[in-house]
Structure formats: structure tokens, C-alpha cells
Amino acid sequence: MKAFIDIGSNSVRLMLYENGVTIDKFVKVTKLADGLFSSGTLNPEAIKRTAEAVDFYVKKAVSEGADKVYAFATAAVRQTKNGKEFCDVVLKDSGIKIDVVSGEAEAKLGLTGVLKGKDGGIIDIGGASSEIAVVKNGELVYSYSLPYGVVKIKDACGNNYFKTDDFTKEKIKEYGFIPKSKFYGIGGTATQIAAIALKLAVYDRNKVNGYVLTENIVKAVIDEVNGKTMEELKAVTGLDPARADVILGGAVMLKNIMERIGVSQITVSEDDNLEGYAIIKEEENE
């Protein structure tokens, strides 16, 4: 069995994987990108709690029987001035060398994990970046990594709907023309919106996987979370309390991306860049 750790801008995730099958997934919200929008650097507390989460998952993976542990990091580490410092802390504490992936590579990981060679598109709204990519006739026809995600949106706009709506509409202009396709939503924003819509008191990845998010469902979730205090948000059924401060920004971003592409629905996928990374490593015979 192999283990893969995704060090994201909002959370750290562990996947246990064997013979092409995901055995289990675990997540800890650490908000590595907290304050990155204003400072351009990872703050010491964010580095500490994220490195501790990585170390916890390395030990968990070994205790579960993993004979190899891989770790990769995305936008928060590649965008910041002190990303190497974070990688050095993890290497010292856990003995794990982090693979810092580019925005283009991150989109490829998502495509590989979701589509597995088929045609389609992905929308991945992360903590410090948001990727959209499309494959048609087996060829990559569009891929773009926007350097804004839910943690950066929260830092810029707080929990103000109108500021968030204006901010995200302006930023997503950078995507330019996006080809239409059957789109899949991956990452915490899509899965959390699905969990809220499904009113899951206990998260169930089998119910979330394949759930269709229509424009109306996304707007209904925005209406449900907009205007609530943090305490009220933490009580919303289906919402991970640790994501309460970023759910509005993520949902508004998704609404505006769907409107820009001109799609009325997307399908949520539990398979994502973790599976993509595992598949690529298998192809490399690692």
C-alpha cells in the first residue's frame, strides 16, 4: 500500500491507495494560506500547524501499513516567498521531501484523477488557486490556474457577499474563453456545497461523489450561508465547522465560474488530484 499527502492551501489530506483503488481518505483543515493575500508569505503559526498535520499523517500512513509515502504541495507553497522554509520544516520533522507542483501540473493531476483518460473538464476551487481544465478527443484543449482561492478570497473580502461577488467576477475574467464540456467539481468547495445541499450531518463520500450541483442548488447554498455569523455557520448541517469562514467565497466563486462558462450544472467528484498523483506515479513506476 502507498500513501499520498496533498498539502493544500486550506487543508492537508491523506489518501491510502493500493492496486489502483482508494482505500480511505482523511482531511485536516490547517489554513496554510491564511494571510497570504496581504503578506505574500506563510505565517509561522500556519507553517507550524500544517507541518504538524503532515507529520501526523506520515505516522498514520506508516501505522496503516504504507510502504511508501509521497507528499505534494500546491498554490500556497509555490506562490509564497518562504515556501522553501515550509518544505525544510517538513523534511526535518517528518523526513518527507515535498514535491511542489506548478499550476499547470495541478490541473493535470485533477484531470487525471477524475477523467482517467476520458473527455471532460474540471473546476477545482482551492485555498490559494483555482484550476479549470478541459480535455476533448483525448487532447488538453484548455488549462488555466488562477492564483486565487477561498482563503485568499476570505482575506480580501471577509464574509461580505457583495464584495466577494464583485471580487470573484473581476478575477475570473483572467480565464478568458473556456470551452464547454461536462464539468466535474473537485476539492473542498464542491464537496462542501454538495454536503450542505444533501444536509449530511455526517460526511459520506459515497453520497457526495456523483452528486449534481445545479446553478439553483449553488445559489440556494449561498442564500443559506450568506449573512450568518461564524457561530451560525458552524451549525449549518453538512458544513465542516473548520470551513465556515471560506464557504461563502467558494460558493460565490463557483456560481460565477459556472455563469462564465455557461453551464447549468456540474458533477461532484471525490476522485481528484490525489488519485491523479497516484496514477501518474504508477505510470512512472515509482
XYZ file of N, CA and C in Angstrom:
858
model
N 0.843 -1.205 0.000
C 0.000 0.000 0.000
C 0.876 1.252 0.000
N 0.418 2.256 -0.719
C 1.114 3.538 -0.756
C 0.223 4.617 -0.148
N 0.866 5.682 0.315
C 0.132 6.805 0.899
C 0.533 8.086 0.179
N -0.443 8.954 -0.014
C -0.221 10.224 -0.704
C -0.791 11.351 0.146
N 0.016 12.391 0.346
C -0.409 13.537 1.152
C -0.453 14.775 0.264
N -1.607 15.403 0.233
C -1.824 16.638 -0.532
C -1.803 17.797 0.449
N -0.771 18.636 0.343
C -0.649 19.805 1.222
C -1.250 20.989 0.483
N -2.519 21.228 0.746
C -3.235 22.296 0.076
C -3.150 23.606 0.833
N -3.726 24.630 0.268
C -3.679 25.963 0.861
C -4.653 26.117 2.017
N -5.653 25.233 2.075
C -6.634 25.284 3.158
C -6.625 24.025 4.014
N -6.174 22.907 3.447
C -6.214 21.652 4.199
C -5.077 20.721 3.797
N -4.831 19.749 4.670
C -3.882 18.667 4.388
C -4.694 17.384 4.316
N -4.476 16.601 3.256
C -5.257 15.374 3.071
C -4.333 14.178 2.896
N -4.778 13.060 3.423
C -4.063 11.797 3.281
C -4.936 10.815 2.515
N -4.349 10.133 1.542
C -5.042 9.060 0.835
C -4.227 7.779 0.944
N -4.880 6.709 1.370
C -4.287 5.378 1.353
C -4.744 4.700 0.069
N -3.808 4.106 -0.664
C -4.074 3.683 -2.042
C -3.361 2.369 -2.322
N -4.093 1.412 -2.890
C -3.494 0.109 -3.175
C -4.107 -0.501 -4.430
N -3.248 -0.971 -5.330
C -3.696 -1.642 -6.559
C -4.725 -0.821 -7.338
N -4.467 0.492 -7.444
C -5.345 1.353 -8.225
C -6.648 1.725 -7.553
N -6.765 1.425 -6.264
C -8.017 1.695 -5.546
C -7.752 2.577 -4.328
N -8.600 3.600 -4.135
C -8.530 4.430 -2.938
C -9.119 3.652 -1.766
N -8.293 3.402 -0.756
C -8.741 2.663 0.431
C -9.469 3.592 1.392
N -8.886 4.767 1.627
C -9.512 5.735 2.531
C -8.868 7.098 2.338
N -9.596 8.118 2.763
C -9.085 9.489 2.739
C -9.357 10.160 4.082
N -8.443 11.052 4.467
C -8.569 11.796 5.713
C -8.199 13.253 5.436
N -8.772 14.163 6.213
C -8.500 15.589 5.981
C -8.391 16.349 7.291
N -7.449 17.292 7.327
C -7.321 18.245 8.433
C -7.255 19.646 7.822
N -8.106 20.539 8.275
C -8.074 21.928 7.811
C -7.012 22.678 8.605
N -5.995 23.198 7.913
C -4.887 23.886 8.594
C -4.703 25.330 8.128
N -5.367 25.711 7.044
C -5.325 27.090 6.529
C -3.886 27.599 6.354
N -3.100 26.850 5.608
C -1.710 27.234 5.358
C -1.613 28.604 4.695
N -2.598 28.949 3.861
C -2.544 30.214 3.111
C -3.126 31.400 3.876
N -3.473 31.213 5.139
C -4.051 32.310 5.924
C -3.136 33.533 5.911
N -3.648 34.673 5.457
C -2.885 35.912 5.423
C -1.981 36.062 4.214
N -1.944 35.051 3.340
C -1.047 35.081 2.180
C -1.389 36.212 1.218
N -2.679 36.513 1.065
C -3.110 37.556 0.129
C -2.488 38.904 0.478
N -2.434 39.227 1.775
C -1.929 40.542 2.184
C -0.418 40.565 2.394
N 0.153 39.448 2.880
C 1.569 39.455 3.252
C 2.504 38.868 2.198
N 2.000 37.946 1.396
C 2.846 37.279 0.415
C 3.712 36.177 0.999
N 3.544 35.921 2.314
C 4.327 34.874 2.970
C 3.430 33.988 3.829
N 3.926 32.782 4.107
C 3.236 31.886 5.031
C 3.585 32.315 6.449
N 2.558 32.460 7.300
C 2.862 32.897 8.661
C 3.338 31.722 9.506
N 4.146 31.998 10.543
C 4.761 30.926 11.340
C 3.759 29.946 11.940
N 2.621 30.447 12.411
C 1.623 29.556 13.007
C 1.035 28.608 11.967
N 0.789 29.131 10.767
C 0.249 28.294 9.687
C 1.257 27.219 9.288
N 2.536 27.601 9.230
C 3.590 26.626 8.924
C 3.619 25.539 9.987
N 3.552 25.953 11.260
C 3.639 25.002 12.379
C 2.487 23.997 12.348
N 1.251 24.507 12.255
C 0.111 23.576 12.325
C 0.024 22.683 11.083
N 0.461 23.200 9.936
C 0.420 22.380 8.724
C 1.509 21.318 8.747
N 2.705 21.695 9.182
C 3.794 20.716 9.300
C 3.429 19.625 10.304
N 2.750 20.000 11.381
C 2.310 19.017 12.379
C 1.279 18.057 11.779
N 0.387 18.590 10.938
C -0.618 17.741 10.288
C 0.049 16.755 9.330
N 1.056 17.231 8.591
C 1.785 16.346 7.679
C 2.463 15.235 8.473
N 3.129 15.610 9.565
C 3.819 14.618 10.397
C 2.836 13.588 10.951
N 1.663 14.059 11.388
C 0.622 13.160 11.904
C 0.203 12.159 10.834
N 0.026 12.648 9.614
C -0.430 11.774 8.534
C 0.666 10.820 8.052
N 1.918 11.258 8.100
C 3.019 10.349 7.760
C 3.024 9.172 8.734
N 2.904 9.488 10.022
C 2.895 8.433 11.043
C 1.663 7.543 10.900
N 0.526 8.144 10.594
C -0.699 7.364 10.409
C -0.555 6.421 9.216
N 0.008 6.936 8.134
C 0.184 6.120 6.931
C 1.054 4.902 7.220
N 2.151 5.122 7.929
C 3.058 4.020 8.269
C 2.354 3.015 9.180
N 1.596 3.531 10.155
C 0.885 2.636 11.082
C -0.194 1.823 10.370
N -0.725 2.363 9.265
C -1.753 1.656 8.492
C -1.145 0.644 7.517
N 0.193 0.671 7.402
C 0.855 -0.323 6.563
C 1.410 0.193 5.253
N 1.453 1.508 5.071
C 2.008 2.065 3.830
C 3.512 1.832 3.777
N 3.989 1.338 2.633
C 5.431 1.122 2.498
C 6.124 2.293 1.810
N 5.336 3.238 1.319
C 5.908 4.434 0.688
C 4.936 5.590 0.896
N 5.477 6.749 1.274
C 4.652 7.938 1.498
C 5.153 9.059 0.591
N 4.244 9.608 -0.202
C 4.550 10.742 -1.077
C 3.815 11.976 -0.554
N 4.399 13.140 -0.783
C 3.711 14.384 -0.420
C 3.922 15.415 -1.520
N 2.852 16.117 -1.852
C 2.976 17.209 -2.816
C 2.236 18.429 -2.285
N 2.698 19.604 -2.688
C 2.108 20.863 -2.230
C 1.689 21.686 -3.430
N 0.701 22.546 -3.208
C 0.124 23.311 -4.316
C 0.329 24.821 -4.121
N -0.699 25.608 -4.370
C -0.553 27.056 -4.558
C 0.109 27.799 -3.407
N -0.297 27.514 -2.166
C 0.233 28.289 -1.042
C 1.753 28.207 -0.984
N 2.296 27.033 -1.262
C 3.748 26.850 -1.180
C 4.439 27.399 -2.425
N 3.845 27.218 -3.605
C 4.516 27.685 -4.829
C 4.438 29.204 -4.981
N 3.418 29.854 -4.398
C 3.246 31.298 -4.578
C 4.023 32.128 -3.562
N 4.343 31.551 -2.432
C 4.867 32.335 -1.322
C 6.377 32.556 -1.405
N 6.825 33.563 -0.673
C 8.253 33.872 -0.640
C 9.021 32.883 0.229
N 8.335 32.246 1.177
C 9.031 31.354 2.109
C 8.550 29.907 2.013
N 8.189 29.497 0.806
C 7.759 28.118 0.609
C 8.847 27.109 0.937
N 10.103 27.445 0.609
C 11.214 26.526 0.891
C 11.364 26.316 2.392
N 11.127 27.374 3.159
C 11.210 27.262 4.621
C 10.226 26.208 5.129
N 9.004 26.247 4.600
C 7.997 25.260 4.993
C 8.444 23.853 4.606
N 8.929 23.696 3.383
C 9.384 22.376 2.918
C 10.528 21.852 3.778
N 11.415 22.749 4.187
C 12.544 22.356 5.037
C 12.067 21.881 6.406
N 11.052 22.549 6.958
C 10.495 22.152 8.261
C 9.912 20.745 8.168
N 9.149 20.487 7.109
C 8.534 19.162 6.933
C 9.605 18.089 6.745
N 10.626 18.388 5.957
C 11.711 17.424 5.729
C 12.423 17.097 7.038
N 12.675 18.126 7.838
C 13.360 17.940 9.126
C 12.495 17.147 10.105
N 11.200 17.494 10.185
C 10.317 16.870 11.179
C 9.836 15.482 10.768
N 9.582 15.296 9.472
C 8.924 14.066 9.020
C 9.756 13.213 8.076
N 10.868 13.767 7.590
C 11.697 13.020 6.652
C 11.095 12.907 5.267
N 10.110 13.761 4.964
C 9.409 13.706 3.682
C 9.816 14.892 2.812
N 10.241 14.598 1.589
C 10.553 15.661 0.635
C 9.288 16.006 -0.136
N 8.918 17.273 -0.111
C 7.673 17.720 -0.746
C 7.907 18.056 -2.212
N 7.027 17.553 -3.045
C 7.012 17.887 -4.469
C 6.085 19.094 -4.641
N 6.657 20.255 -4.943
C 5.849 21.465 -5.138
C 5.426 21.511 -6.602
N 4.131 21.337 -6.856
C 3.652 21.238 -8.238
C 3.238 22.611 -8.776
N 3.426 22.798 -10.057
C 3.028 24.043 -10.721
C 1.515 24.082 -10.887
N 0.984 25.247 -11.253
C -0.445 25.362 -11.507
C -0.883 24.474 -12.654
N -0.049 24.403 -13.694
C -0.354 23.558 -14.852
C -0.373 22.085 -14.446
N 0.612 21.692 -13.630
C 0.672 20.300 -13.169
C -0.499 19.980 -12.251
N -0.895 20.955 -11.437
C -2.028 20.747 -10.533
C -3.305 20.460 -11.327
N -3.511 21.210 -12.402
C -4.681 20.968 -13.253
C -4.613 19.578 -13.879
N -3.413 19.168 -14.294
C -3.240 17.837 -14.892
C -3.555 16.743 -13.877
N -3.148 16.950 -12.629
C -3.438 15.963 -11.583
C -4.941 15.792 -11.417
N -5.657 16.914 -11.396
C -7.112 16.854 -11.257
C -7.763 16.135 -12.423
N -7.336 16.485 -13.632
C -7.882 15.836 -14.836
C -7.631 14.330 -14.814
N -6.411 13.955 -14.463
C -6.043 12.537 -14.443
C -6.854 11.774 -13.405
N -7.002 12.373 -12.222
C -7.727 11.705 -11.149
C -9.199 11.534 -11.428
N -9.805 12.526 -12.069
C -11.251 12.490 -12.327
C -11.573 11.728 -13.609
N -10.918 12.106 -14.698
C -11.318 11.609 -16.019
C -10.705 10.261 -16.381
N -9.482 10.023 -15.872
C -8.800 8.745 -16.139
C -8.788 8.411 -17.637
N -8.417 9.416 -18.440
C -8.284 9.206 -19.876
C -9.500 9.568 -20.705
N -10.617 9.880 -20.059
C -11.831 10.244 -20.800
C -11.859 11.750 -21.066
N -12.829 12.191 -21.863
C -13.021 13.618 -22.119
C -13.835 14.250 -20.994
N -13.628 15.552 -20.798
C -14.392 16.286 -19.797
C -13.593 17.457 -19.271
N -14.143 18.134 -18.276
C -13.466 19.278 -17.687
C -13.526 19.233 -16.178
N -12.610 19.957 -15.533
C -12.618 20.059 -14.072
C -12.650 21.516 -13.639
N -13.299 21.742 -12.509
C -13.253 23.022 -11.808
C -12.783 22.701 -10.401
N -11.629 23.222 -10.035
C -11.041 22.938 -8.725
C -10.778 24.253 -8.007
N -11.695 24.630 -7.122
C -11.533 25.866 -6.352
C -10.819 25.515 -5.057
N -9.547 25.884 -4.984
C -8.728 25.547 -3.832
C -8.635 26.687 -2.836
N -7.587 26.655 -2.018
C -7.410 27.676 -0.998
C -6.731 28.928 -1.520
N -5.706 28.746 -2.382
C -4.965 29.897 -2.903
C -4.914 29.926 -4.421
N -5.547 28.955 -5.069
C -5.636 28.971 -6.533
C -6.876 28.208 -6.965
N -7.277 28.432 -8.213
C -8.451 27.743 -8.765
C -8.135 27.327 -10.195
N -8.230 26.020 -10.448
C -7.874 25.481 -11.750
C -9.117 25.092 -12.555
N -9.075 25.409 -13.840
C -10.067 24.909 -14.794
C -9.281 24.282 -15.937
N -9.691 23.087 -16.344
C -9.015 22.410 -17.451
C -10.029 21.562 -18.209
N -9.796 21.409 -19.511
C -10.728 20.675 -20.376
C -9.949 19.767 -21.322
N -10.412 18.522 -21.444
C -9.867 17.564 -22.407
C -10.954 17.233 -23.424
N -10.610 17.339 -24.713
C -11.530 16.950 -25.790
C -10.797 16.052 -26.772
N -11.445 14.962 -27.157
C -10.847 13.995 -28.083
C -9.459 13.551 -27.620
N -9.350 13.414 -26.300
C -8.103 12.940 -25.721
C -7.004 13.972 -25.634
N -7.289 15.217 -26.042
C -6.278 16.277 -26.035
C -6.647 17.371 -25.038
N -5.635 17.894 -24.355
C -5.849 19.024 -23.456
C -6.082 20.271 -24.301
N -7.288 20.835 -24.254
C -7.608 21.997 -25.088
C -7.667 23.288 -24.276
N -7.720 23.156 -22.949
C -7.741 24.359 -22.111
C -7.221 23.996 -20.724
N -6.376 24.854 -20.173
C -5.899 24.676 -18.803
C -5.420 26.018 -18.275
N -5.946 26.410 -17.120
C -5.508 27.676 -16.533
C -5.630 27.609 -15.015
N -4.576 28.055 -14.355
C -4.566 28.120 -12.895
C -4.617 29.578 -12.466
N -5.730 29.966 -11.871
C -5.915 31.338 -11.389
C -5.365 31.427 -9.964
N -4.495 32.399 -9.658
C -3.869 32.436 -8.333
C -4.765 32.997 -7.223
N -6.015 32.563 -7.213
C -6.960 32.971 -6.165
C -7.826 31.778 -5.789
N -7.991 31.592 -4.489
C -8.857 30.540 -3.975
C -9.582 31.036 -2.741
N -10.209 30.130 -2.010
C -11.133 30.552 -0.952
C -10.464 31.284 0.205
N -9.231 30.903 0.551
C -8.558 31.590 1.663
C -8.187 33.008 1.244
N -7.693 33.161 0.026
C -7.367 34.498 -0.477
C -8.624 35.355 -0.629
N -9.720 34.747 -1.075
C -10.983 35.486 -1.210
C -11.448 35.973 0.157
N -11.352 35.101 1.148
C -11.745 35.476 2.516
C -10.865 36.607 3.046
N -9.549 36.522 2.789
C -8.635 37.574 3.236
C -8.967 38.912 2.587
N -9.387 38.880 1.323
C -9.667 40.110 0.579
C -11.048 40.678 0.865
N -12.031 39.810 1.100
C -13.433 40.250 1.143
C -14.150 39.976 2.458
N -13.520 39.230 3.359
C -14.221 38.851 4.583
C -15.420 37.986 4.247
N -16.518 38.225 4.952
C -17.732 37.436 4.711
C -18.812 38.306 4.064
N -18.364 39.286 3.267
C -19.277 40.225 2.624
C -19.652 39.704 1.233
N -20.923 39.412 1.035
C -21.362 38.811 -0.230
C -21.064 39.716 -1.422
N -21.409 40.993 -1.328
C -21.282 41.887 -2.482
C -19.817 42.098 -2.866
N -18.947 42.264 -1.865
C -17.515 42.381 -2.154
C -16.985 41.098 -2.788
N -17.436 39.960 -2.256
C -16.998 38.660 -2.769
C -17.461 38.457 -4.205
N -18.704 38.825 -4.475
C -19.259 38.670 -5.820
C -18.488 39.528 -6.823
N -18.262 40.795 -6.474
C -17.528 41.699 -7.370
C -16.083 41.229 -7.563
N -15.443 40.853 -6.461
C -14.036 40.436 -6.486
C -13.846 39.209 -7.378
N -14.686 38.204 -7.181
C -14.526 36.964 -7.956
C -14.892 37.163 -9.425
N -15.918 37.957 -9.700
C -16.266 38.228 -11.103
C -15.109 38.898 -11.832
N -14.436 39.800 -11.148
C -13.304 40.502 -11.751
C -12.128 39.548 -11.978
N -11.824 38.738 -10.973
C -10.660 37.849 -11.073
C -10.837 36.778 -12.144
N -12.057 36.230 -12.275
C -12.230 35.116 -13.220
C -12.233 35.565 -14.684
N -12.217 36.877 -14.924
C -12.055 37.355 -16.304
C -10.742 36.849 -16.892
N -9.782 36.590 -15.987
C -8.457 36.126 -16.394
C -8.511 34.766 -17.106
N -9.579 34.012 -16.863
C -9.714 32.705 -17.515
C -9.904 32.824 -19.028
N -10.412 33.970 -19.483
C -10.674 34.109 -20.908
C -11.785 33.173 -21.357
N -11.677 32.706 -22.601
C -12.702 31.799 -23.131
C -12.466 30.382 -22.620
N -13.504 29.788 -22.037
C -13.428 28.419 -21.520
C -14.341 27.535 -22.368
N -13.797 26.504 -23.013
C -14.643 25.632 -23.841
C -15.693 24.913 -22.994
N -16.864 24.706 -23.561
C -17.906 23.965 -22.852
C -17.562 22.477 -22.839
N -18.006 21.817 -21.784
C -17.728 20.400 -21.620
C -18.634 19.870 -20.521
N -18.535 18.580 -20.219
C -19.148 18.068 -18.999
C -18.141 18.324 -17.895
N -18.514 19.198 -16.959
C -17.571 19.604 -15.927
C -17.790 18.849 -14.622
N -16.650 18.570 -13.982
C -16.648 17.943 -12.661
C -16.070 18.933 -11.654
N -16.698 19.025 -10.502
C -16.192 19.866 -9.427
C -15.412 19.020 -8.451
N -14.150 19.410 -8.195
C -13.330 18.673 -7.239
C -12.831 19.622 -6.161
N -12.402 19.049 -5.036
C -11.876 19.857 -3.949
C -12.942 20.222 -2.931
N -12.491 20.887 -1.864
C -13.342 21.167 -0.714
C -14.553 22.032 -0.983
N -14.450 22.985 -1.907
C -15.601 23.849 -2.190
C -16.760 23.038 -2.756
N -16.498 22.263 -3.790
C -17.562 21.476 -4.431
C -18.141 20.436 -3.484
N -17.261 19.735 -2.750
C -17.760 18.674 -1.868
C -18.540 19.245 -0.690
N -18.129 20.418 -0.194
C -18.858 21.028 0.920
C -20.224 21.551 0.487
N -20.302 22.139 -0.702
C -21.599 22.600 -1.211
C -22.540 21.409 -1.357
N -22.013 20.298 -1.866
C -22.826 19.086 -2.004
C -23.293 18.581 -0.645
N -22.395 18.570 0.329
C -22.741 18.077 1.670
C -23.813 18.940 2.322
N -23.746 20.258 2.096
C -24.771 21.164 2.634
C -26.098 20.915 1.933
N -26.052 20.796 0.613
C -27.281 20.553 -0.159
C -27.932 19.231 0.242
N -27.101 18.242 0.537
C -27.597 16.923 0.945
C -27.955 16.858 2.432
N -27.592 17.933 3.166
C -27.830 18.004 4.621
C -27.226 16.796 5.339
N -25.955 16.559 5.063
C -25.256 15.421 5.655
C -24.705 15.784 7.032
N -25.341 15.295 8.068
C -24.846 15.528 9.428
C -23.492 14.844 9.612
N -23.304 13.711 8.935
C -22.020 13.012 8.901
C -21.604 12.898 7.434
N -20.406 13.367 7.127
C -19.953 13.382 5.733
C -19.898 11.965 5.178
N -20.451 11.787 3.997
C -20.482 10.482 3.336
C -19.980 10.658 1.908
N -18.736 10.239 1.668
C -18.128 10.473 0.351
C -18.873 9.737 -0.758
N -19.538 8.642 -0.426
C -20.296 7.906 -1.442
C -21.534 8.675 -1.904
N -22.139 9.438 -0.985
C -23.301 10.253 -1.360
C -22.874 11.521 -2.095
N -21.726 12.052 -1.711
C -21.218 13.272 -2.344
C -20.725 12.982 -3.762
N -20.031 11.863 -3.931
C -19.479 11.514 -5.241
C -20.594 11.307 -6.263
N -20.521 12.054 -7.359
C -21.534 11.942 -8.407
C -22.737 12.847 -8.221
N -22.769 13.595 -7.103
C -23.897 14.499 -6.867
C -23.847 15.646 -7.877
N -24.989 15.969 -8.437
C -25.056 17.020 -9.455
C -25.423 18.350 -8.803
N -24.526 19.316 -8.962
C -24.773 20.675 -8.469
C -25.324 21.514 -9.614
N -26.577 21.913 -9.511
C -27.152 22.831 -10.497
C -26.895 24.263 -10.044
N -27.104 25.200 -10.959
C -26.982 26.618 -10.593
C -27.893 26.949 -9.420
N -29.111 26.428 -9.448
C -30.072 26.724 -8.383
C -29.632 26.166 -7.040
N -29.007 24.988 -7.050
C -28.512 24.413 -5.795
C -27.385 25.271 -5.232
N -26.465 25.683 -6.092
C -25.351 26.530 -5.637
C -25.886 27.844 -5.066
N -26.852 28.445 -5.758
C -27.437 29.705 -5.273
C -28.182 29.497 -3.961
N -28.840 28.352 -3.806
C -29.561 28.057 -2.561
C -28.588 27.921 -1.396
N -27.428 27.313 -1.646
C -26.411 27.190 -0.598
C -25.850 28.563 -0.247
N -25.631 29.409 -1.254
C -25.184 30.784 -0.983
C -26.198 31.490 -0.091
N -27.473 31.376 -0.425
C -28.526 32.004 0.385
C -28.513 31.470 1.817
N -28.208 30.175 1.951
C -28.217 29.565 3.285
C -27.071 30.061 4.160
N -25.906 30.317 3.555
C -24.739 30.706 4.361
C -24.531 32.218 4.416
N -25.102 32.963 3.485
C -24.889 34.407 3.433
C -25.534 35.104 4.628
N -24.775 36.018 5.231
C -25.313 36.831 6.318
C -25.250 36.191 7.687
N -24.782 34.960 7.764
C -24.703 34.276 9.057
C -23.406 34.627 9.781
N -23.471 34.622 11.107
C -22.257 34.783 11.907
C -21.450 33.487 11.834
N -20.207 33.530 12.305
C -19.384 32.322 12.297
C -20.026 31.215 13.125
N -20.596 31.585 14.257
C -21.240 30.575 15.105
C -22.438 29.957 14.400
N -23.208 30.781 13.712
C -24.365 30.263 12.969
C -23.916 29.370 11.813
N -22.834 29.766 11.150
C -22.313 28.968 10.042
C -21.841 27.597 10.525
N -21.206 27.579 11.681
C -20.688 26.315 12.216
C -21.805 25.333 12.549
N -23.025 25.853 12.655
C -24.172 24.994 12.967
C -24.919 24.530 11.714
N -24.484 24.986 10.537
C -25.152 24.585 9.289
C -24.906 23.099 9.035
N -25.966 22.343 8.864
C -25.849 20.903 8.616
C -25.113 20.640 7.304
N -24.090 19.800 7.381
C -23.300 19.460 6.200
C -22.014 20.244 6.064
N -21.918 21.371 6.771
C -20.726 22.216 6.658
C -19.714 21.863 7.739
N -18.503 21.545 7.317
C -17.405 21.331 8.251
C -17.141 22.660 8.956
N -17.265 22.722 10.292
C -17.066 23.993 11.004
C -15.728 24.655 10.683
N -14.711 23.850 10.380
C -13.395 24.403 10.067
C -13.387 25.151 8.737
N -14.408 24.942 7.914
C -14.508 25.626 6.619
C -15.559 26.739 6.627
N -16.071 27.061 7.812
C -17.161 28.038 7.908
C -16.776 29.408 7.356
N -15.519 29.799 7.543
C -15.104 31.145 7.125
C -14.810 31.256 5.633
N -14.780 30.128 4.911
C -14.432 30.193 3.484
C -15.534 29.679 2.557
N -16.625 29.170 3.113
C -17.655 28.556 2.268
C -18.361 29.578 1.379
N -18.619 30.785 1.895
C -19.303 31.792 1.077
C -18.468 32.137 -0.149
N -17.181 32.410 0.065
C -16.307 32.762 -1.053
C -16.223 31.662 -2.089
N -16.135 30.416 -1.626
C -16.058 29.293 -2.554
C -17.326 29.121 -3.363
N -18.471 29.245 -2.694
C -19.759 29.068 -3.380
C -20.005 30.184 -4.393
N -19.666 31.412 -4.023
C -19.844 32.544 -4.942
C -18.902 32.404 -6.142
N -17.683 31.995 -5.874
C -16.718 31.760 -6.960
C -17.253 30.701 -7.927
N -17.787 29.606 -7.395
C -18.310 28.543 -8.256
C -19.496 29.042 -9.078
N -20.397 29.768 -8.444
C -21.555 30.343 -9.161
C -21.082 31.187 -10.346
N -20.109 32.040 -10.095
C -19.651 32.949 -11.144
C -18.878 32.227 -12.247
N -18.132 31.193 -11.889
C -17.434 30.395 -12.905
C -18.440 29.670 -13.792
N -19.468 29.067 -13.182
C -20.490 28.359 -13.967
C -21.194 29.315 -14.922
N -21.494 30.526 -14.437
C -22.142 31.520 -15.297
C -21.218 31.930 -16.438
N -19.929 32.067 -16.140
C -18.979 32.486 -17.179
C -18.839 31.415 -18.259
N -18.759 30.158 -17.851
C -18.642 29.071 -18.829
C -19.954 28.898 -19.590
N -21.065 29.111 -18.877
C -22.376 28.896 -19.480
C -22.881 27.485 -19.279
N -22.513 26.877 -18.133
C -23.011 25.534 -17.813
C -24.018 25.641 -16.667
N -25.070 24.854 -16.743
C -26.126 24.918 -15.732
C -25.914 23.929 -14.600
N -24.946 23.004 -14.773
C -24.689 22.036 -13.715
C -23.289 21.450 -13.841
N -22.771 20.973 -12.705
C -21.510 20.233 -12.687
C -21.710 19.015 -11.794
N -20.860 18.017 -11.979
C -20.941 16.796 -11.182
C -19.786 16.768 -10.189
N -20.093 16.530 -8.930
C -19.057 16.496 -7.896
C -18.313 15.162 -7.958
N -16.991 15.235 -7.880
C -16.174 14.020 -7.887
C -15.321 13.944 -6.629
N -15.371 12.801 -5.959
C -14.491 12.555 -4.817
C -13.090 12.178 -5.293
N -12.987 11.605 -6.481
C -11.673 11.374 -7.077
C -11.136 12.723 -7.537
N -9.872 12.989 -7.244
C -9.335 14.316 -7.555
C -7.831 14.239 -7.771
N -7.117 15.295 -7.350
C -5.686 15.326 -7.641
C -4.877 14.297 -6.853
N -5.410 13.800 -5.736
C -4.717 12.723 -5.024
C -4.662 11.460 -5.883
N -5.810 11.066 -6.427
C -5.825 9.920 -7.340
C -4.970 10.191 -8.572
N -5.030 11.439 -9.055
C -4.224 11.810 -10.215
C -2.740 11.647 -9.956
N -2.304 12.084 -8.779
C -0.888 11.963 -8.415
C -0.490 10.492 -8.323
N -1.371 9.684 -7.720
C -1.092 8.250 -7.581
C -0.987 7.572 -8.944
N -1.901 7.910 -9.844
C -1.888 7.313 -11.188
C -0.609 7.684 -11.929
N -0.220 8.955 -11.835
C 0.994 9.407 -12.525
C 2.230 8.723 -11.946
N 2.276 8.554 -10.633
C 3.406 7.860 -10.006
C 3.455 6.398 -10.449
N 2.290 5.782 -10.580
C 2.244 4.393 -11.063
C 2.779 4.305 -12.489
N 2.404 5.286 -13.311
C 2.875 5.306 -14.703
C 4.387 5.505 -14.771
N 4.921 6.211 -13.774
C 6.370 6.431 -13.710
C 7.084 5.265 -13.037
N 6.296 4.244 -12.639
C 6.822 3.053 -11.948
C 7.536 3.395 -10.654
N 6.967 4.349 -9.940
C 7.542 4.706 -8.640
C 6.744 4.058 -7.525
